[in-house]
Amino acid sequence: MRIVALIVFMGLYGVLSFLLGWSIKAWLAALGVFRWEPLYWTVYFLAAFSPIIGRLHRYFRPVAVIGNVYFFLFEYGLLLAIPGALIVRFTPLDAGIVGTGVALVLLVLAAAGSYFAHSPVKRRLVLHVDKPGRVRSLRIAMASDFHVGIMTGKRHLQAFVDGVNAIRPDLVLLAGDIVDDDVNWFMRRNMGNILGQLKAKHGVYGILGNHEYYGGQIPEVVEELARNGIRVLRDETVLVDGWIHLTGREDVTNRNRKSLEELKRDAGLDTESGVTDGSGAESIGTDGPGMAAAPGTETVRTDAPGTSGSQGAKSVGAANPGMLVAPGTTSGGANAPGTEPVDAEGRRGTAGPWIVMNHTPDDLVTPAEAGVDLHVSGHTHRGQLWPNHWITRRIFELDYGYKRKQDMHAVVSSGYGYWGPPFRTGSRSEWWDIELMFLPEHGAEQSAESKAEAGMKRKAVVAGATGLVGSELVRQLLEDEEYGTVVSLVRRSTGLAHPKLREIITDYRALVAGGGEQATAGLDLAGADVFCALGTTIKKAGTQAAFREVDYDYPLALGRLAKAQGAARFLIVTSLGADPASRIFYSRVKGEVEEALRQFELPALDLFRPSLLLGKREEFRFGERVAAAIMPWFSALLGKYRPVHAREVAAAMIRAAKSGGTGVRIHESHRIRELAGEEKGIG
């Protein structure tokens, strides 16, 4: 069956390659430069099949470079050849002009793709874990899909190492496809020495991806990485710093890999056993090459099939030096129900977070139900070349970015390197700076949600209360029975009266300058849901600086005050396309304010990114009026750009505030409409 499938694939690939070659030939002939047809087709098909030739033997690997570039030409050449042929057929333009235009478009795409592939960015993410921690936060540098090999430059890899070391992470996680098929190029160019420069308080850990398996040199890969201080986890769990469980899964390519349920049971996580005081570090499996544990770690289980290094390993649940056993437990097993380990000073252990590395994000349901706190993956590249992401996002529940599933935080990276073509047009090379925030280990304060459950009314604070979304927020909050107090921050009194409403005259410029109490007349944000709907337009503001003051400085000052006074949640309206790296000033400012608010480490931060806002404004905006009249007719075609009404945004924000949870959540237009629908259904 595989042979038949291979023959069919090769036949289809050959036909499509011929069609592309024929189109190139027609273009060259129209320009009058086509010569020596037999030689042309010989060279062309050698290039077309060079990806296969390059994998026949290691000595042919350099040929794969040609094939990688050809993949780019193959995909975009076919995409552009079809409309090009139609233009030639139905317009006066000939193949020479159209072909030259297509060639120029390909050059522009290649230039942009090379830039996005070789100018990596750092993605910052602050996540809150509803568990007590022995530290306030844990900083993790995570990356995947380096595909280090013949196409990778040392400078590109060095940029990653320098960037990671600059943030001084507690932990570095490399989520698979570190090496691209053939480890010999990785070793020959001493690329491991560069990765060996990574520094982390609790060590550097990696897992295998599908391409390490394709290369068929797993022992060599594991040994070379270990020689450079990178511990490869293969269906095993280590206990980091005595309280953080880190599991590394085999890739789905390995049909013998263990299930997550087995790994959880092996680690003793189903019985809350294995909590230690972290008072001492031990070397793990030093009898085998490269199996030394990172400082402050302890192996939970290292007897995965096909691995070595279990010699000298200590399974959690055995009697550990420095640990006392709580009453009702035995020294060699799990704790009895209702007990937990204590250290020599009588302190109870912390049931720390469970972090799982799984290269392919094939299943998020199982880890979410199993109680995983952070699940990191790669593999998808987010399609790498546009429009391949249309395929990846239909294959995977989460093909890129961040998602919260139940109590689990899931992160999928588009990768730091690239596979095949040295271009990215559908994503950008990246690595993630993830900070996990924990509850205090002892005496955590009661949350606003728990107070509400105890019968106390919620408090809402609305900034921008006279605007399109802000006025809807005030109206809906006053009607909501769960809110006992609604505080409206205004520049001047509106004259609106309601038993639950309290208006506070606010000087935002004084707040930006650090006025605090003076700027807000004694406003108390403790335990409140803070809704920020501040915003203006460049036309209304007059200058970009004035626009930035309203849309960046004011929200940031409010967020800083919310953090200082202990607000329960901060919810802000930004915009679809918000991106600190955007070339569009409006979108860039919106992205910058989101990024700055993340740095405050608020207990809960909800970012709402609506498309065009519909609703009745006080001022007349001609462009929006025209768009609002036209766009509803094309809603089915607009997708995420479909307009959303201000009352839907307000309803979604209130719904999100009442749903509880912690960490950073992003709500695009389609999710805003979903949340608004849920709110209507309840109310």
XYZ file of C-alpha atoms in Angstrom:
683
model
C 0.000 0.000 0.000
C 2.838 2.375 0.847
C 4.515 1.617 -2.474
C 1.291 2.400 -4.354
C 0.865 5.662 -2.417
C 4.479 6.587 -3.149
C 4.032 5.911 -6.873
C 0.867 8.021 -6.975
C 2.560 10.861 -5.099
C 5.628 10.807 -7.333
C 3.451 10.754 -10.426
C 1.382 13.729 -9.258
C 4.499 15.630 -8.201
C 6.102 14.932 -11.579
C 3.055 16.187 -13.498
C 2.817 19.398 -11.453
C 6.556 19.988 -11.817
C 6.231 19.560 -15.577
C 3.414 22.123 -15.706
C 5.548 24.608 -13.805
C 8.530 23.872 -16.039
C 6.373 24.372 -19.118
C 5.204 27.754 -17.789
C 8.802 28.856 -17.210
C 9.718 27.674 -20.705
C 6.827 29.689 -22.224
C 8.007 32.798 -20.394
C 11.617 32.400 -21.546
C 10.498 31.693 -25.102
C 8.347 34.845 -25.107
C 11.414 36.823 -24.067
C 13.405 35.166 -26.851
C 16.029 33.688 -24.517
C 14.993 30.022 -24.493
C 17.708 27.680 -25.834
C 18.722 24.019 -25.791
C 15.460 22.389 -24.752
C 16.934 18.940 -23.838
C 19.472 20.602 -21.556
C 16.756 22.808 -20.016
C 14.511 19.863 -19.094
C 17.456 17.841 -17.786
C 18.571 20.631 -15.446
C 15.006 21.461 -14.469
C 14.029 17.934 -13.449
C 17.304 17.440 -11.590
C 16.371 20.524 -9.573
C 12.773 19.339 -9.166
C 13.829 15.963 -7.786
C 16.883 17.210 -5.876
C 15.015 16.954 -2.526
C 14.778 13.195 -3.121
C 18.286 12.868 -4.562
C 19.708 14.694 -1.550
C 18.293 12.052 0.778
C 19.611 9.019 -1.056
C 23.014 9.249 0.630
C 24.801 11.609 2.992
C 27.252 12.555 0.224
C 24.321 13.924 -1.768
C 23.083 16.118 1.092
C 24.367 19.383 -0.471
C 22.031 18.718 -3.413
C 19.138 19.101 -0.958
C 19.938 22.830 -0.733
C 18.806 23.205 -4.342
C 15.701 21.178 -3.548
C 14.817 23.357 -0.571
C 14.848 26.465 -2.736
C 12.927 24.636 -5.452
C 10.122 23.854 -2.971
C 9.544 27.597 -2.629
C 9.503 28.035 -6.413
C 7.235 24.985 -6.779
C 4.533 26.219 -4.395
C 4.418 29.868 -5.364
C 5.203 29.199 -9.021
C 2.097 27.035 -9.296
C -0.044 29.488 -7.337
C 0.992 32.342 -9.613
C 1.120 30.367 -12.875
C -2.627 29.729 -12.904
C -3.756 33.381 -12.707
C -0.862 34.261 -15.012
C -2.141 31.848 -17.672
C -5.644 33.314 -17.377
C -4.280 36.837 -17.796
C -2.406 35.801 -20.943
C -5.504 34.033 -22.264
C -8.056 36.790 -21.684
C -6.038 40.029 -21.897
C -3.749 41.635 -24.489
C -0.711 40.989 -22.272
C 1.687 38.347 -23.569
C 3.573 35.640 -21.677
C 6.742 37.703 -21.575
C 5.166 40.606 -19.665
C 3.067 38.419 -17.371
C 5.947 36.022 -16.700
C 8.247 38.897 -15.805
C 5.609 40.221 -13.413
C 5.324 36.807 -11.799
C 9.119 36.602 -11.479
C 9.196 39.982 -9.726
C 6.457 38.884 -7.323
C 8.470 35.731 -6.552
C 11.558 37.840 -5.827
C 9.593 40.065 -3.438
C 8.121 37.018 -1.685
C 11.569 35.442 -1.413
C 13.054 38.620 0.065
C 10.249 38.967 2.604
C 10.314 35.251 3.381
C 14.062 35.288 3.969
C 13.702 38.252 6.323
C 10.969 36.615 8.401
C 12.952 33.365 8.549
C 16.232 34.943 9.620
C 15.050 37.755 11.930
C 13.588 35.862 14.898
C 11.432 37.526 17.533
C 10.768 36.843 21.200
C 7.170 36.190 22.256
C 6.498 37.165 25.873
C 3.757 35.382 27.810
C 2.834 35.688 31.499
C 0.649 32.849 32.768
C -0.896 32.293 36.179
C -1.023 28.814 37.694
C -3.605 28.241 40.425
C -1.158 26.371 42.623
C 1.098 27.499 45.452
C 4.729 27.894 44.502
C 8.004 27.840 46.361
C 8.988 30.809 44.240
C 6.902 33.749 43.075
C 7.483 32.970 39.421
C 9.286 30.578 37.105
C 10.782 31.969 33.909
C 10.985 29.555 30.981
C 12.622 30.022 27.585
C 10.959 27.717 25.052
C 11.703 27.093 21.394
C 11.192 24.328 18.875
C 11.957 23.282 15.310
C 15.518 24.521 14.945
C 16.179 21.987 12.170
C 19.885 22.527 12.655
C 21.688 21.122 9.639
C 23.107 22.043 6.297
C 20.819 25.078 5.865
C 21.306 26.587 9.342
C 23.752 29.394 9.947
C 25.738 29.703 13.157
C 24.829 33.358 13.537
C 21.115 32.498 13.531
C 21.629 29.921 16.283
C 23.908 32.238 18.278
C 21.193 34.915 18.254
C 18.883 32.463 20.029
C 21.461 31.605 22.671
C 22.286 35.253 23.332
C 18.612 36.208 23.554
C 17.797 33.416 25.987
C 20.795 34.049 28.211
C 19.875 37.733 28.374
C 16.611 36.982 30.233
C 18.355 34.619 32.704
C 15.732 31.871 32.574
C 15.109 29.340 35.296
C 14.480 26.652 32.698
C 15.101 26.192 28.963
C 12.839 23.840 27.005
C 13.637 22.718 23.442
C 10.454 21.129 22.108
C 11.735 18.836 19.360
C 13.180 18.872 15.826
C 16.392 20.314 17.189
C 18.402 18.461 14.515
C 17.293 18.264 10.885
C 17.473 14.582 9.885
C 21.249 14.045 9.587
C 23.131 14.632 12.830
C 26.489 14.546 11.000
C 26.079 18.118 9.741
C 25.113 19.195 13.246
C 28.290 17.645 14.626
C 30.603 18.545 11.754
C 29.809 22.251 12.073
C 30.013 22.169 15.889
C 26.496 23.565 16.212
C 26.084 21.735 19.495
C 28.817 23.889 20.996
C 26.655 26.942 20.381
C 23.609 25.394 22.057
C 25.920 24.337 24.857
C 26.306 28.015 25.774
C 22.688 28.121 27.013
C 22.507 28.934 30.703
C 19.533 28.256 32.983
C 19.233 27.978 36.737
C 17.581 24.551 36.594
C 19.010 23.251 33.340
C 18.286 22.824 29.641
C 15.923 20.053 28.520
C 14.839 18.838 25.127
C 12.721 16.206 23.424
C 12.862 14.451 20.079
C 10.744 15.429 17.104
C 9.776 13.622 13.944
C 12.882 14.752 12.047
C 15.280 13.207 14.537
C 13.446 9.953 13.849
C 13.598 10.499 10.094
C 17.379 10.736 10.392
C 17.523 7.359 12.129
C 20.405 8.428 14.392
C 18.643 8.793 17.737
C 21.522 7.576 19.981
C 23.954 9.943 18.255
C 21.550 12.876 18.598
C 20.899 12.221 22.283
C 24.601 11.785 23.053
C 25.694 14.889 21.150
C 23.048 17.046 22.840
C 23.903 15.614 26.245
C 27.582 16.315 25.634
C 26.584 19.965 25.334
C 24.492 19.999 28.502
C 21.050 19.367 27.005
C 19.139 16.585 28.736
C 16.821 14.803 26.282
C 13.703 13.439 27.981
C 12.279 10.323 26.331
C 8.980 9.336 27.889
C 10.269 10.318 31.293
C 9.700 12.843 34.033
C 12.219 14.737 36.116
C 11.600 16.641 39.318
C 13.109 20.095 38.935
C 14.203 21.906 42.072
C 12.315 19.321 44.102
C 8.809 20.544 43.226
C 8.349 21.069 39.465
C 7.428 17.981 37.430
C 8.773 18.141 33.865
C 7.711 15.430 31.417
C 9.224 14.927 27.990
C 7.224 12.754 25.601
C 8.450 10.699 22.683
C 7.213 11.975 19.331
C 4.128 10.422 17.742
C 6.517 9.001 15.120
C 7.535 6.474 17.777
C 4.600 4.069 17.817
C 5.856 2.565 21.069
C 5.696 5.775 23.029
C 3.880 5.683 26.339
C 0.501 7.254 26.899
C 0.295 10.336 29.086
C -1.723 8.333 31.602
C 1.187 5.881 31.923
C 3.682 8.697 32.352
C 1.490 10.309 34.982
C 1.234 7.029 36.870
C 4.976 6.369 36.578
C 5.712 9.811 37.999
C 3.339 9.276 40.922
C 1.341 12.335 39.953
C -1.949 10.487 40.279
C -1.318 10.083 44.023
C 0.351 13.449 44.691
C 3.465 11.549 45.704
C 6.985 12.495 44.834
C 7.041 15.933 46.454
C 10.433 16.627 47.926
C 12.037 19.530 49.709
C 14.539 20.093 46.931
C 17.305 20.404 49.502
C 19.902 18.551 47.491
C 20.816 17.844 43.864
C 21.950 14.506 42.571
C 23.570 13.294 39.360
C 21.272 11.018 37.395
C 22.543 8.070 35.404
C 26.159 9.162 35.363
C 27.130 5.648 34.274
C 25.859 6.466 30.782
C 27.146 9.223 28.502
C 25.316 12.497 28.757
C 22.844 11.406 31.426
C 23.909 13.808 34.138
C 21.009 15.662 35.683
C 20.845 19.412 35.699
C 21.489 21.014 39.092
C 18.499 20.800 41.366
C 16.758 18.029 39.444
C 15.874 14.469 40.261
C 14.660 11.741 37.978
C 11.140 10.515 38.549
C 11.227 7.797 35.925
C 13.847 6.943 33.323
C 12.968 3.432 32.238
C 11.227 4.418 28.991
C 11.536 1.857 26.199
C 14.674 2.236 24.173
C 16.430 4.528 26.647
C 19.429 4.050 28.851
C 20.519 5.975 31.855
C 18.208 4.536 34.500
C 21.259 3.343 36.371
C 21.635 5.358 39.501
C 18.293 7.054 38.956
C 16.030 7.641 41.885
C 12.284 7.176 41.477
C 10.176 9.573 43.412
C 8.289 7.761 46.117
C 11.394 6.071 47.494
C 12.762 7.180 50.812
C 14.736 10.357 50.113
C 17.535 11.746 52.274
C 16.342 14.664 54.314
C 12.677 13.699 54.028
C 10.411 12.590 56.826
C 7.332 10.513 56.096
C 4.028 11.914 57.234
C 1.947 9.749 59.561
C 0.065 7.065 57.755
C 2.609 6.602 54.970
C 5.332 4.077 54.293
C 8.894 4.929 53.418
C 8.854 3.255 50.048
C 5.562 4.216 48.482
C 2.903 6.805 47.839
C 1.357 8.776 50.638
C -1.771 7.623 52.326
C -4.878 9.625 51.498
C -4.879 12.995 53.148
C -1.136 13.114 53.769
C 1.817 14.615 51.971
C 5.609 14.555 52.462
C 7.270 16.881 54.941
C 10.932 17.847 55.084
C 13.343 17.636 58.010
C 12.071 20.957 59.364
C 8.481 19.773 59.328
C 7.416 21.850 56.291
C 4.839 20.322 54.037
C 5.846 19.835 50.429
C 4.413 21.851 47.577
C 2.343 20.106 44.926
C 4.093 21.990 42.163
C 3.229 22.467 38.505
C 3.302 19.757 35.867
C 4.935 20.814 32.603
C 4.766 18.577 29.527
C 6.799 18.821 26.321
C 5.168 17.105 23.339
C 6.590 17.984 19.925
C 3.374 17.470 17.935
C 0.248 19.156 19.382
C -1.893 16.225 18.304
C -3.994 16.058 21.474
C -4.774 18.794 23.986
C -7.801 17.091 25.531
C -5.874 14.324 27.311
C -3.271 16.562 29.006
C -5.944 19.081 30.015
C -8.007 16.346 31.665
C -4.902 14.784 33.223
C -4.098 17.991 35.100
C -1.142 19.331 33.104
C -0.444 22.972 33.918
C 1.735 23.923 30.933
C 1.858 22.018 27.633
C 4.419 23.155 25.029
C 4.746 21.995 21.424
C 6.047 22.932 17.992
C 6.022 20.955 14.737
C 3.423 22.932 12.766
C 5.617 25.913 11.736
C 2.166 27.510 11.320
C 2.436 26.294 7.762
C 5.703 28.250 7.246
C 4.631 29.354 3.749
C 1.334 31.156 3.180
C -1.397 29.854 2.752
C -0.327 26.537 4.314
C -1.624 27.680 7.705
C -5.145 27.082 6.367
C -4.216 23.401 6.438
C -2.441 23.308 9.814
C -5.235 25.077 11.667
C -7.702 22.466 10.407
C -5.463 19.565 11.390
C -4.674 20.758 14.920
C -6.908 22.203 17.607
C -4.141 24.723 18.246
C -1.655 25.048 15.403
C 0.020 28.175 16.739
C 0.105 30.506 19.715
C -1.547 30.284 23.120
C -4.756 28.682 24.297
C -6.180 27.945 27.709
C -7.977 24.611 27.824
C -9.690 23.988 31.136
C -6.925 24.780 33.650
C -4.089 23.991 31.229
C -2.007 26.577 29.409
C -1.056 25.346 25.920
C 1.632 26.998 23.795
C 2.518 25.986 20.228
C 5.549 27.660 18.666
C 5.955 28.240 14.941
C 9.612 27.314 15.415
C 12.955 29.055 15.509
C 14.329 27.582 12.303
C 12.699 26.330 9.131
C 12.300 23.079 7.280
C 13.016 22.905 3.582
C 12.831 26.374 1.995
C 14.854 28.969 3.944
C 11.821 31.249 3.816
C 8.797 32.089 5.985
C 5.819 33.882 4.504
C 3.088 32.504 6.741
C 4.900 32.791 10.073
C 8.056 34.165 11.627
C 10.990 32.534 13.385
C 10.505 32.927 17.113
C 11.137 31.746 20.639
C 8.946 32.174 23.711
C 9.676 33.857 27.020
C 7.100 32.282 29.343
C 6.724 33.283 32.967
C 4.613 31.122 35.256
C 3.165 32.999 38.229
C 2.160 31.010 41.334
C -0.018 31.564 44.351
C 1.752 32.210 47.652
C 2.743 28.924 49.269
C 1.031 29.794 52.536
C -1.854 32.106 53.430
C -3.006 33.083 49.957
C -5.549 35.885 50.019
C -9.128 35.157 49.108
C -9.816 35.968 45.459
C -12.570 38.264 44.214
C -14.283 35.226 42.663
C -14.393 33.328 45.951
C -15.775 36.385 47.705
C -18.511 36.627 45.109
C -19.363 32.970 45.647
C -19.674 33.718 49.363
C -22.484 36.133 48.605
C -20.557 39.400 48.221
C -21.483 41.599 45.268
C -18.866 42.276 42.608
C -17.385 45.707 41.932
C -16.775 47.067 38.438
C -14.682 50.062 37.388
C -15.130 51.441 33.862
C -12.608 53.747 32.178
C -13.779 55.435 28.983
C -17.342 55.222 30.233
C -18.716 57.784 27.783
C -17.367 56.078 24.665
C -19.051 53.589 22.349
C -18.094 50.444 24.294
C -17.745 52.150 27.682
C -21.324 53.467 27.707
C -22.599 49.981 26.818
C -20.512 48.539 29.645
C -22.002 50.932 32.178
C -25.552 50.241 31.008
C -25.176 46.441 31.094
C -23.272 46.419 34.400
C -25.995 48.466 36.082
C -28.523 45.852 34.941
C -26.370 42.922 36.096
C -27.442 41.615 39.520
C -23.986 40.212 40.305
C -22.488 43.698 40.441
C -23.292 45.751 43.520
C -21.101 48.748 42.635
C -20.274 50.302 39.274
C -17.627 53.032 39.293
C -17.459 55.208 36.192
C -14.244 57.139 35.541
C -15.168 60.309 33.653
C -13.578 63.655 32.845
C -16.778 65.483 33.812
C -20.114 64.479 35.287
C -22.603 62.897 32.902
C -25.644 63.486 35.090
C -26.516 59.777 34.975
C -28.118 58.582 38.233
C -28.460 55.028 39.526
C -28.314 53.492 43.041
C -25.322 51.325 42.040
C -23.447 54.016 40.073
C -20.645 56.181 41.394
C -18.939 58.644 39.059
C -15.355 59.711 39.748
C -13.869 62.723 37.965
C -10.506 61.492 36.704
C -7.433 63.376 35.536
C -5.633 60.779 33.410
C -2.624 62.991 32.771
C -2.090 63.304 36.507
C -2.491 59.545 36.761
C 0.212 59.065 34.120
C 2.459 61.443 36.042
C 2.010 59.349 39.177
C -0.779 61.350 40.786
C -2.485 58.212 42.113
C -5.030 59.231 44.745
C -5.126 62.848 43.576
C -5.911 61.846 40.013
C -8.735 59.469 40.968
C -10.194 61.023 44.119
C -9.586 58.039 46.377
C -10.551 55.300 43.942
C -10.188 51.806 45.458
C -9.559 49.062 42.870
C -8.994 46.245 45.357
C -10.869 43.142 44.195
C -12.535 45.031 41.321
C -13.074 44.049 37.700
C -11.450 46.954 35.829
C -12.837 47.559 32.321
C -10.712 49.813 30.105
C -12.450 51.170 27.002
C -10.220 54.212 26.528
C -9.482 55.166 22.943
C -9.567 57.850 20.295
C -8.635 58.377 16.640
C -5.636 60.157 15.155
C -8.014 62.599 13.444
C -9.720 63.470 16.726
C -6.460 63.519 18.714
C -4.745 65.702 16.121
C -1.296 64.101 16.246
C 0.201 60.657 16.662
C 1.671 61.765 20.000
C -1.745 62.814 21.295
C -3.273 59.550 20.055
C -0.555 57.561 21.827
C -1.215 59.437 25.056
C -4.862 58.332 25.116
C -4.460 54.818 23.728
C -1.176 53.875 25.412
C -0.246 56.127 28.335
C -3.698 56.287 29.944
C -4.454 52.520 29.872
C -0.950 51.781 31.100
C -1.321 54.166 34.045
C -4.655 52.564 34.921
C -3.151 49.088 34.660
C -0.301 50.102 36.950
C -2.795 51.392 39.526
C -4.864 48.199 39.195
C -1.781 46.127 39.931
C -0.771 48.293 42.889
C -4.219 48.256 44.485
C -4.948 44.570 43.927
C -7.623 44.546 41.236
C -9.015 41.086 40.506
C -9.039 41.454 36.718
C -8.110 43.969 34.030
C -10.061 43.887 30.752
C -9.151 46.168 27.853
C -10.431 46.829 24.339
C -7.609 47.066 21.782
C -8.083 46.163 18.120
C -7.936 43.366 15.594
C -4.386 43.180 14.265
C -2.788 44.589 17.426
C 0.923 43.871 17.057
C 3.908 45.749 18.541
C 5.855 44.920 15.352
C 3.173 46.221 12.971
C 4.088 48.848 10.389
C 0.661 50.419 10.874
C 0.887 53.014 13.653
C -2.598 52.322 15.042
C -2.062 48.557 15.265
C 1.453 49.020 16.632
C 0.272 51.224 19.525
C -2.488 48.729 20.354
C 0.050 45.896 20.337
C 2.497 47.879 22.473
C -0.091 48.595 25.159
C -1.008 44.885 25.259
C 2.653 43.936 25.622
C 3.261 46.554 28.326
C 0.237 45.407 30.328
C 1.514 41.832 30.214
C 4.663 42.972 32.001
C 2.646 44.095 35.039
C 1.840 40.446 35.810
C -1.764 41.241 36.676
C -3.684 38.340 38.263
C -5.924 38.232 35.180
C -5.639 40.153 31.927
C -8.227 39.921 29.130
C -7.390 41.492 25.767
C -10.338 42.124 23.443
C -9.548 42.626 19.763
C -12.721 43.549 17.913
C -12.922 44.259 14.192
C -14.858 47.315 13.015
C -17.108 48.469 15.864
C -20.753 49.125 15.116
C -22.946 51.370 17.236
C -24.144 54.920 17.648
C -21.277 57.337 18.233
C -21.488 60.927 19.399
C -19.183 62.101 16.600
C -19.672 61.439 12.897
C -17.083 59.165 11.222
C -17.754 59.019 7.494
C -15.449 56.065 6.738
C -16.940 53.944 9.499
C -20.492 54.834 8.458
C -19.785 53.688 4.893
C -18.052 50.515 6.054
C -20.837 49.774 8.540
C -23.399 50.063 5.747
C -21.522 47.859 3.280
C -19.737 45.211 5.361
C -22.803 43.422 6.827
C -23.713 42.365 3.285
C -20.415 40.545 3.020
C -20.237 39.124 6.568
C -20.008 35.512 5.413
C -16.904 36.324 3.372
C -15.167 38.569 5.906
C -14.430 35.915 8.525
C -12.537 37.489 11.421
C -12.941 40.947 9.825
C -16.706 40.802 10.228
C -17.941 43.894 12.146
C -18.968 43.489 15.766
C -21.452 45.654 17.691
C -20.366 47.591 20.770
C -23.049 45.914 22.884
C -21.570 42.522 21.926
C -18.113 43.654 23.020
C -19.513 44.907 26.335
C -21.470 41.688 26.911
C -18.392 39.600 26.102
C -16.213 41.586 28.510
C -18.695 41.139 31.339
C -18.998 37.436 30.555
C -15.219 37.042 30.621
C -14.976 38.914 33.930
C -17.547 36.654 35.579
C -16.030 33.458 34.171
C -13.068 33.638 36.538
C -9.697 32.170 35.688
C -6.268 33.743 35.680
C -3.525 34.619 33.254
C -3.615 36.363 29.899
C -6.523 35.666 27.538
C -6.953 37.064 24.043
C -10.432 37.424 22.534
C -10.639 38.019 18.778
C -13.858 39.169 17.076
C -15.263 35.676 16.533
C -14.693 34.806 20.208
C -16.247 38.118 21.259
C -19.428 37.197 19.405
C -19.399 33.743 21.020
C -19.004 35.190 24.514
C -21.722 37.757 23.858
C -24.065 34.955 22.748
C -23.342 32.988 25.925
C -24.069 36.046 28.025
C -27.402 36.597 26.293
C -28.281 32.962 26.780
C -27.704 33.257 30.497
C -29.379 36.573 30.996
